């Protein structure tokens, strides 16, 4: 049972590391697995970072936080700036979870100004790095940058078809920005999520608005729904199978229309099971 169904809460339960506390799951072996419930409740609030859809849950004891409030939380790499998307509420599910990180404080005007300056620095670092990539003729596409609230670490997210030797680039970036530099390669789905846009339906992309995780998608889902296997019809902005193919998939073959193993697949951009 995953965190969503066990916790009874949307999104991921925990810190920006992906779970409650420092682990990858909620608690020591599931949500509220720290022992029998003793009747006490824990005040918890849900927050997001940098306008992402995924919700992370933090201990907000002593703070009655409302929607859209700006806060400073105890992140994996020090303090992080976040926005409240689920106000403080008493939670039984998190009551026995040990190591749940805390909301440190409401963001002050100075904190908000610092975050605004960090966004400006991110834009400048993106432009600087793009120019250096072009000059060095590196086979990589820079997507976006992200700076920690304390400005001690600057992460550059990029896509590439293969491995890239960017050691000299990292040295130049570290010298320019006087910060720890990390280069992180991402896939086409994460790129589409970061850049945003609109789908064929005319609505904003699901991954940028409400999807918390990328669920597995396969070409069989399109076949079961009797959809055209034309890549232009079933591929999203990322060039992979659309996330929405899963929404109306029952997991059962259509009556009188058995799936054929030799049925033509979509092109390489929409191969079966191409979920990264």
Short mmCIF file of C-alpha atoms in Angstrom, two decimals:
data_model
loop_
_atom_site.label_atom_id
_atom_site.label_comp_id
_atom_site.label_asym_id
_atom_site.label_seq_id
_atom_site.Cartn_x
_atom_site.Cartn_y
_atom_site.Cartn_z
CA UNK A 1 0.00 0.00 0.00
CA UNK A 2 1.46 3.36 -1.00
CA UNK A 3 1.54 6.60 0.94
CA UNK A 4 -1.50 8.03 -0.81
CA UNK A 5 -3.86 5.24 0.19
CA UNK A 6 -2.40 4.61 3.61
CA UNK A 7 -2.19 8.23 4.71
CA UNK A 8 -5.52 9.22 3.26
CA UNK A 9 -3.88 12.39 1.99
CA UNK A 10 -3.03 13.55 -1.50
CA UNK A 11 0.52 13.77 -2.68
CA UNK A 12 3.65 12.52 -1.01
CA UNK A 13 3.95 12.50 2.76
CA UNK A 14 7.20 13.92 3.97
CA UNK A 15 9.97 16.27 3.00
CA UNK A 16 11.52 17.22 -0.28
CA UNK A 17 13.55 14.02 -0.08
CA UNK A 18 10.42 12.09 -1.05
CA UNK A 19 9.16 10.67 2.23
CA UNK A 20 8.49 11.31 5.89
CA UNK A 21 11.75 12.32 7.48
CA UNK A 22 14.81 11.06 5.73
CA UNK A 23 13.48 7.77 4.40
CA UNK A 24 11.86 7.04 1.08
CA UNK A 25 8.64 5.84 2.68
CA UNK A 26 6.44 7.28 5.40
CA UNK A 27 8.01 6.31 8.70
CA UNK A 28 9.90 3.11 9.27
CA UNK A 29 7.76 0.89 7.08
CA UNK A 30 4.67 2.78 6.05
CA UNK A 31 2.51 5.67 7.17
CA UNK A 32 2.17 5.78 10.90
CA UNK A 33 4.20 2.61 11.39
CA UNK A 34 6.06 3.94 14.41
CA UNK A 35 3.80 1.98 16.74
CA UNK A 36 0.25 1.83 18.09
CA UNK A 37 -1.59 5.13 18.08
CA UNK A 38 -1.62 6.65 21.59
CA UNK A 39 -4.49 9.03 20.93
CA UNK A 40 -2.42 12.13 20.21
CA UNK A 41 -2.61 14.07 16.95
CA UNK A 42 0.09 15.92 15.05
CA UNK A 43 -0.37 19.29 13.41
CA UNK A 44 0.62 18.94 9.75
CA UNK A 45 0.59 21.30 6.77
CA UNK A 46 1.07 20.58 3.05
CA UNK A 47 3.43 22.73 0.99
CA UNK A 48 4.80 22.94 -2.55
CA UNK A 49 8.10 24.23 -3.90
CA UNK A 50 8.55 26.48 -6.93
CA UNK A 51 4.92 26.10 -8.08
CA UNK A 52 5.21 22.34 -8.59
CA UNK A 53 2.14 20.12 -8.32
CA UNK A 54 3.56 17.67 -5.80
CA UNK A 55 2.60 18.26 -2.16
CA UNK A 56 4.98 17.63 0.73
CA UNK A 57 3.87 17.36 4.35
CA UNK A 58 5.62 19.00 7.28
CA UNK A 59 5.11 19.21 11.03
CA UNK A 60 3.55 22.64 11.60
CA UNK A 61 3.04 22.37 15.36
CA UNK A 62 2.61 25.80 16.93
CA UNK A 63 1.80 27.46 13.60
CA UNK A 64 -1.75 27.84 12.31
CA UNK A 65 -0.96 28.16 8.62
CA UNK A 66 -3.48 29.17 5.97
CA UNK A 67 -3.61 28.53 2.23
CA UNK A 68 -1.07 30.44 0.06
CA UNK A 69 1.02 31.55 3.04
CA UNK A 70 4.77 31.60 2.42
CA UNK A 71 6.88 29.60 4.87
CA UNK A 72 10.44 28.47 5.53
CA UNK A 73 10.81 24.71 6.06
CA UNK A 74 13.63 22.41 7.11
CA UNK A 75 14.67 20.93 3.76
CA UNK A 76 17.20 18.33 2.73
CA UNK A 77 19.82 20.99 2.02
CA UNK A 78 19.01 23.54 4.70
CA UNK A 79 16.17 26.03 4.77
CA UNK A 80 13.74 26.06 1.84
CA UNK A 81 11.09 28.55 0.75
CA UNK A 82 7.65 27.02 0.21
CA UNK A 83 3.97 27.86 -0.29
CA UNK A 84 1.20 26.36 1.84
CA UNK A 85 -1.36 24.45 -0.23
CA UNK A 86 -2.99 22.53 2.61
CA UNK A 87 -3.57 24.48 5.83
CA UNK A 88 -2.52 23.23 9.24
CA UNK A 89 -4.71 20.41 10.47
CA UNK A 90 -4.64 17.67 13.08
CA UNK A 91 -3.49 14.38 11.57
CA UNK A 92 -3.79 10.94 13.09
CA UNK A 93 -1.93 9.37 10.18
CA UNK A 94 1.23 11.34 10.92
CA UNK A 95 0.93 11.13 14.72
CA UNK A 96 3.31 8.20 15.08
CA UNK A 97 5.62 9.08 12.19
CA UNK A 98 9.08 9.84 13.53
CA UNK A 99 11.45 12.27 11.85
CA UNK A 100 8.81 14.36 10.09
CA UNK A 101 10.57 17.60 9.25
CA UNK A 102 9.22 20.92 10.50
CA UNK A 103 7.94 24.20 9.21
CA UNK A 104 10.47 26.53 10.79
CA UNK A 105 8.59 29.82 10.50
CA UNK A 106 6.37 32.01 8.40
CA UNK A 107 8.33 33.79 5.71
CA UNK A 108 9.24 37.35 6.68
CA UNK A 109 9.31 40.24 4.18
CA UNK A 110 13.07 39.73 4.08
CA UNK A 111 12.64 36.02 3.28
CA UNK A 112 10.21 36.86 0.47
CA UNK A 113 12.65 39.41 -0.93
CA UNK A 114 15.45 36.82 -0.76
CA UNK A 115 13.33 34.29 -2.66
CA UNK A 116 12.48 36.89 -5.29
CA UNK A 117 16.19 37.67 -5.69
CA UNK A 118 16.95 33.95 -5.95
CA UNK A 119 14.49 33.63 -8.85
CA UNK A 120 16.31 36.49 -10.60
CA UNK A 121 19.67 34.81 -9.99
CA UNK A 122 18.31 31.56 -11.40
CA UNK A 123 17.32 33.33 -14.61
CA UNK A 124 20.76 34.93 -14.93
CA UNK A 125 22.55 31.65 -14.23
CA UNK A 126 20.41 29.92 -16.87
CA UNK A 127 21.39 32.46 -19.52
CA UNK A 128 25.06 32.35 -18.52
CA UNK A 129 25.18 28.55 -18.62
CA UNK A 130 23.36 28.38 -21.96
CA UNK A 131 25.98 30.68 -23.49
CA UNK A 132 28.84 28.59 -22.10
CA UNK A 133 27.25 25.37 -23.38
CA UNK A 134 27.01 26.91 -26.84
CA UNK A 135 30.62 28.13 -26.73
CA UNK A 136 31.90 24.73 -25.60
CA UNK A 137 29.67 22.95 -28.15
CA UNK A 138 28.36 20.51 -25.58
CA UNK A 139 25.63 18.10 -26.69
CA UNK A 140 23.11 19.03 -24.00
CA UNK A 141 19.99 21.17 -23.63
CA UNK A 142 19.66 23.25 -20.47
CA UNK A 143 16.07 23.25 -19.18
CA UNK A 144 16.06 25.22 -15.93
CA UNK A 145 18.09 26.06 -12.83
CA UNK A 146 17.28 25.91 -9.15
CA UNK A 147 19.05 27.63 -6.27
CA UNK A 148 18.69 26.77 -2.61
CA UNK A 149 17.27 29.43 -0.33
CA UNK A 150 20.64 29.99 1.37
CA UNK A 151 22.38 30.23 -2.04
CA UNK A 152 24.89 27.53 -1.15
CA UNK A 153 23.91 25.23 -4.02
CA UNK A 154 22.93 25.84 -7.64
CA UNK A 155 21.47 22.96 -9.66
CA UNK A 156 21.30 22.92 -13.46
CA UNK A 157 18.78 20.54 -15.05
CA UNK A 158 19.44 19.41 -18.59
CA UNK A 159 18.50 16.82 -21.20
CA UNK A 160 20.90 14.91 -23.43
CA UNK A 161 20.86 11.85 -25.64
CA UNK A 162 24.01 10.48 -24.04
CA UNK A 163 26.76 11.19 -21.53
CA UNK A 164 28.28 14.66 -21.44
CA UNK A 165 31.70 15.67 -20.12
CA UNK A 166 30.85 18.94 -18.39
CA UNK A 167 33.70 19.01 -15.85
CA UNK A 168 35.25 22.18 -17.24
CA UNK A 169 31.82 23.79 -17.44
CA UNK A 170 31.18 23.05 -13.76
CA UNK A 171 34.50 24.65 -12.79
CA UNK A 172 33.59 27.79 -14.71
CA UNK A 173 30.10 27.94 -13.16
CA UNK A 174 31.50 27.49 -9.64
CA UNK A 175 33.96 30.30 -10.23
CA UNK A 176 31.26 32.57 -11.63
CA UNK A 177 28.58 32.02 -8.98
CA UNK A 178 30.71 31.10 -5.94
CA UNK A 179 28.37 28.27 -5.11
CA UNK A 180 28.28 24.49 -5.11
CA UNK A 181 27.29 23.37 -8.62
CA UNK A 182 25.28 20.27 -9.49
CA UNK A 183 24.41 19.13 -13.01
CA UNK A 184 21.35 16.86 -13.11
CA UNK A 185 20.14 15.06 -16.23
CA UNK A 186 16.36 14.68 -16.62
CA UNK A 187 14.08 12.94 -19.09
CA UNK A 188 11.63 14.38 -21.63
CA UNK A 189 8.67 14.03 -19.26
CA UNK A 190 10.37 16.06 -16.55
CA UNK A 191 11.33 18.64 -19.18
CA UNK A 192 7.69 19.04 -20.29
CA UNK A 193 6.61 19.28 -16.65
CA UNK A 194 9.13 22.05 -15.97
CA UNK A 195 8.41 24.07 -19.11
CA UNK A 196 4.62 23.66 -19.04
CA UNK A 197 2.29 24.24 -21.95
CA UNK A 198 -1.07 23.03 -23.25
CA UNK A 199 -2.23 19.62 -24.41
CA UNK A 200 -4.35 18.72 -27.42
CA UNK A 201 -7.40 19.11 -25.20
CA UNK A 202 -6.66 22.81 -24.82
CA UNK A 203 -6.00 22.55 -21.10
CA UNK A 204 -2.68 23.05 -19.23
CA UNK A 205 -0.56 19.90 -19.06
CA UNK A 206 -1.64 17.45 -16.36
CA UNK A 207 1.94 17.07 -15.11
CA UNK A 208 2.25 20.80 -14.41
CA UNK A 209 -1.12 21.22 -12.71
CA UNK A 210 -2.12 18.23 -10.59
CA UNK A 211 -0.15 15.04 -11.28
CA UNK A 212 2.04 14.13 -8.31
CA UNK A 213 3.88 11.21 -9.91
CA UNK A 214 4.38 9.79 -13.40
CA UNK A 215 2.36 6.56 -13.52
CA UNK A 216 3.35 3.75 -15.92
CA UNK A 217 1.69 4.11 -19.35
CA UNK A 218 1.71 1.49 -22.11
CA UNK A 219 0.49 1.23 -25.70
CA UNK A 220 -1.97 -1.46 -24.58
CA UNK A 221 -4.01 1.22 -22.82
CA UNK A 222 -4.65 2.93 -26.16
CA UNK A 223 -5.50 -0.39 -27.79
CA UNK A 224 -7.95 -1.34 -25.06
CA UNK A 225 -9.79 1.95 -25.58
CA UNK A 226 -9.93 1.48 -29.34
CA UNK A 227 -7.88 4.61 -29.98
CA UNK A 228 -5.87 5.33 -33.07
CA UNK A 229 -2.24 4.28 -32.70
CA UNK A 230 -1.09 7.26 -34.72
CA UNK A 231 1.83 8.75 -32.70
CA UNK A 232 0.56 12.29 -33.24
CA UNK A 233 -2.74 11.32 -31.59
CA UNK A 234 -1.48 9.50 -28.51
CA UNK A 235 1.79 11.32 -27.80
CA UNK A 236 2.02 14.32 -25.50
CA UNK A 237 4.20 17.42 -25.56
CA UNK A 238 7.07 15.32 -24.23
CA UNK A 239 6.93 12.98 -27.23
CA UNK A 240 5.93 10.06 -25.02
CA UNK A 241 2.56 8.40 -24.44
CA UNK A 242 -0.02 10.77 -22.97
CA UNK A 243 -0.63 10.51 -19.23
CA UNK A 244 -4.38 10.76 -19.85
CA UNK A 245 -4.40 7.34 -21.54
CA UNK A 246 -4.52 5.92 -18.04
CA UNK A 247 -7.57 7.88 -16.90
CA UNK A 248 -10.16 5.80 -18.79
CA UNK A 249 -8.26 2.54 -18.99
CA UNK A 250 -10.15 -0.27 -17.24
CA UNK A 251 -7.37 -2.80 -17.60
CA UNK A 252 -9.72 -5.07 -19.56
CA UNK A 253 -9.87 -5.76 -23.30
CA UNK A 254 -12.85 -4.45 -25.25
CA UNK A 255 -15.57 -7.09 -25.83
CA UNK A 256 -15.15 -8.75 -29.21
CA UNK A 257 -11.88 -6.93 -29.84
CA UNK A 258 -9.03 -9.09 -28.52
CA UNK A 259 -5.63 -7.52 -28.59
CA UNK A 260 -3.30 -8.79 -31.29
CA UNK A 261 0.36 -9.24 -30.52
CA UNK A 262 1.17 -8.27 -34.11
CA UNK A 263 -0.85 -5.06 -34.03
CA UNK A 264 1.30 -2.13 -35.18
CA UNK A 265 2.76 -0.06 -32.40
CA UNK A 266 3.10 3.67 -32.45
CA UNK A 267 6.39 5.12 -33.57
CA UNK A 268 9.51 5.20 -31.43
CA UNK A 269 8.32 8.27 -29.55
CA UNK A 270 5.33 6.35 -28.19
CA UNK A 271 6.64 2.87 -27.58
CA UNK A 272 5.01 0.48 -25.16
CA UNK A 273 6.11 1.03 -21.60
CA UNK A 274 8.21 4.07 -22.47
CA UNK A 275 7.56 5.67 -19.13
CA UNK A 276 10.86 6.84 -17.72
#
